GROMACS .gro file of C-alpha atoms in nm:
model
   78
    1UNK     CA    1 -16.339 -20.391  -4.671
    2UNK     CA    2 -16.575 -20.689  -4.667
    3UNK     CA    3 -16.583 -20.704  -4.260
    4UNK     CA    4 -16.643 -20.314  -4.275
    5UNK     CA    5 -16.926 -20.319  -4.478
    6UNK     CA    6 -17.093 -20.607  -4.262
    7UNK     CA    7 -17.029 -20.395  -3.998
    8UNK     CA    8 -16.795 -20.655  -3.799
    9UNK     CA    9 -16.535 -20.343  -3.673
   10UNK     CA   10 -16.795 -20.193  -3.551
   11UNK     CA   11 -16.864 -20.500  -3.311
   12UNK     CA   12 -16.498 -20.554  -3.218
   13UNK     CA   13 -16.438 -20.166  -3.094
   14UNK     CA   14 -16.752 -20.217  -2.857
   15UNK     CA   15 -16.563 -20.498  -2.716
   16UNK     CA   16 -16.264 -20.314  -2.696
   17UNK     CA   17 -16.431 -19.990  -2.533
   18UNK     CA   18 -16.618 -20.236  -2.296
   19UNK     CA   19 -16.324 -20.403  -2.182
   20UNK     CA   20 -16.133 -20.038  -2.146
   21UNK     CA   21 -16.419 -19.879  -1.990
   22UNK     CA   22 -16.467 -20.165  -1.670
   23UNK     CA   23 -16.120 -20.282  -1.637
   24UNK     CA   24 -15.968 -20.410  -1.350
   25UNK     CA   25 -15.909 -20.802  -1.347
   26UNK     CA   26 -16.214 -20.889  -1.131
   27UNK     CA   27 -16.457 -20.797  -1.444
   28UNK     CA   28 -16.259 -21.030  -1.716
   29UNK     CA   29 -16.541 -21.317  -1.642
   30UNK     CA   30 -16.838 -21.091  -1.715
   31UNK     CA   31 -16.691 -20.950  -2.008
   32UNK     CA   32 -16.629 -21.331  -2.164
   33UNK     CA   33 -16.938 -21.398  -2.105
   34UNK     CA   34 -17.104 -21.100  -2.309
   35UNK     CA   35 -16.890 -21.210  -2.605
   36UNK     CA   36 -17.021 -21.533  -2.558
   37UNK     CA   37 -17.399 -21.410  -2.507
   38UNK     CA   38 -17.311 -21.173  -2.863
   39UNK     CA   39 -17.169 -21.438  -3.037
   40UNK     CA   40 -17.528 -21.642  -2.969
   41UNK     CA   41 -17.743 -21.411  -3.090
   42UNK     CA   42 -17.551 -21.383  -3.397
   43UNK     CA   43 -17.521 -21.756  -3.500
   44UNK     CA   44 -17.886 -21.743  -3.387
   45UNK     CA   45 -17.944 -21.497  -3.652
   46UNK     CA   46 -17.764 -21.634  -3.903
   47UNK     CA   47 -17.968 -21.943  -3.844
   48UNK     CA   48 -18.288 -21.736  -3.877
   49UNK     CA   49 -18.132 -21.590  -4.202
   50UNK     CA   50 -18.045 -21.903  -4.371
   51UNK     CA   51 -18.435 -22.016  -4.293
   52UNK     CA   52 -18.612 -21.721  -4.415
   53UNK     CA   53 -18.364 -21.784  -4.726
   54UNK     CA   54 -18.502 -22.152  -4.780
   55UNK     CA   55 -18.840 -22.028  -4.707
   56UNK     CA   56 -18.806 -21.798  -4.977
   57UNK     CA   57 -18.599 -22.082  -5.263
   58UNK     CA   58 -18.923 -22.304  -5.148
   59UNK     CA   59 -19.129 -22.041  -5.252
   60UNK     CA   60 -19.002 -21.988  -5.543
   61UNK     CA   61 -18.994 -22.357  -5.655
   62UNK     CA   62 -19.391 -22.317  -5.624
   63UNK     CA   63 -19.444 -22.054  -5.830
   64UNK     CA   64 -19.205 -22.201  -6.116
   65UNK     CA   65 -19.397 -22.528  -6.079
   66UNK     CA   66 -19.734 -22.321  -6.100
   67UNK     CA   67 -19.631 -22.130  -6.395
   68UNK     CA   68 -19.516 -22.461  -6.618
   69UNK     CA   69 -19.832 -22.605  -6.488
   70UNK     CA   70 -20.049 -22.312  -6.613
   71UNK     CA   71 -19.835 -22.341  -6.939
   72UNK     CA   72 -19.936 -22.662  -6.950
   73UNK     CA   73 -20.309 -22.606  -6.931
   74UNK     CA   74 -20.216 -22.339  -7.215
   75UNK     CA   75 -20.110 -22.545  -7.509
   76UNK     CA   76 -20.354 -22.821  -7.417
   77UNK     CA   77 -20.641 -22.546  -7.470
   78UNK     CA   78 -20.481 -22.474  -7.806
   0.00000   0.00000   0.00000
């Protein structure tokens, strides 16, 4: 259920209509190469992901340093 929802099948019956649709043995090196080229561009997503992700934790960190700072300034005011 998981891999549906990520949409994985839908990657794997590509593959398979690929490799149905050129067939023949002479095409098995282009198609291993796609797969390879795919299978890039998705760890090189993933890495973007995980980035953007940090990006956003660091982020975050600031604000929650800014806010006890401001709370700071707060009591020593009162």
């Amino acid at each position: 259920m998981d891999a549906w929802l990520d949409g994985r099948t839908g990657k794997r019956r590509r593959r398979r209509w690929r490799r149905r649709r050129r067939g023949g043995g002479g095409g098995g090196g282009e198609e291993e190469e796609e797969e390879e080229e795919e299978e890039e561009e998705e760890k090189e997503k993933e890495k973007e992901k995980e980035e953007e992700e940090k990006e956003k934790e660091k982020e975050k960190e600031k604000e929650k340093e800014k806010q006890k700072e401001k709370e700071k300034e707060e009591e020593e005011e009162k």
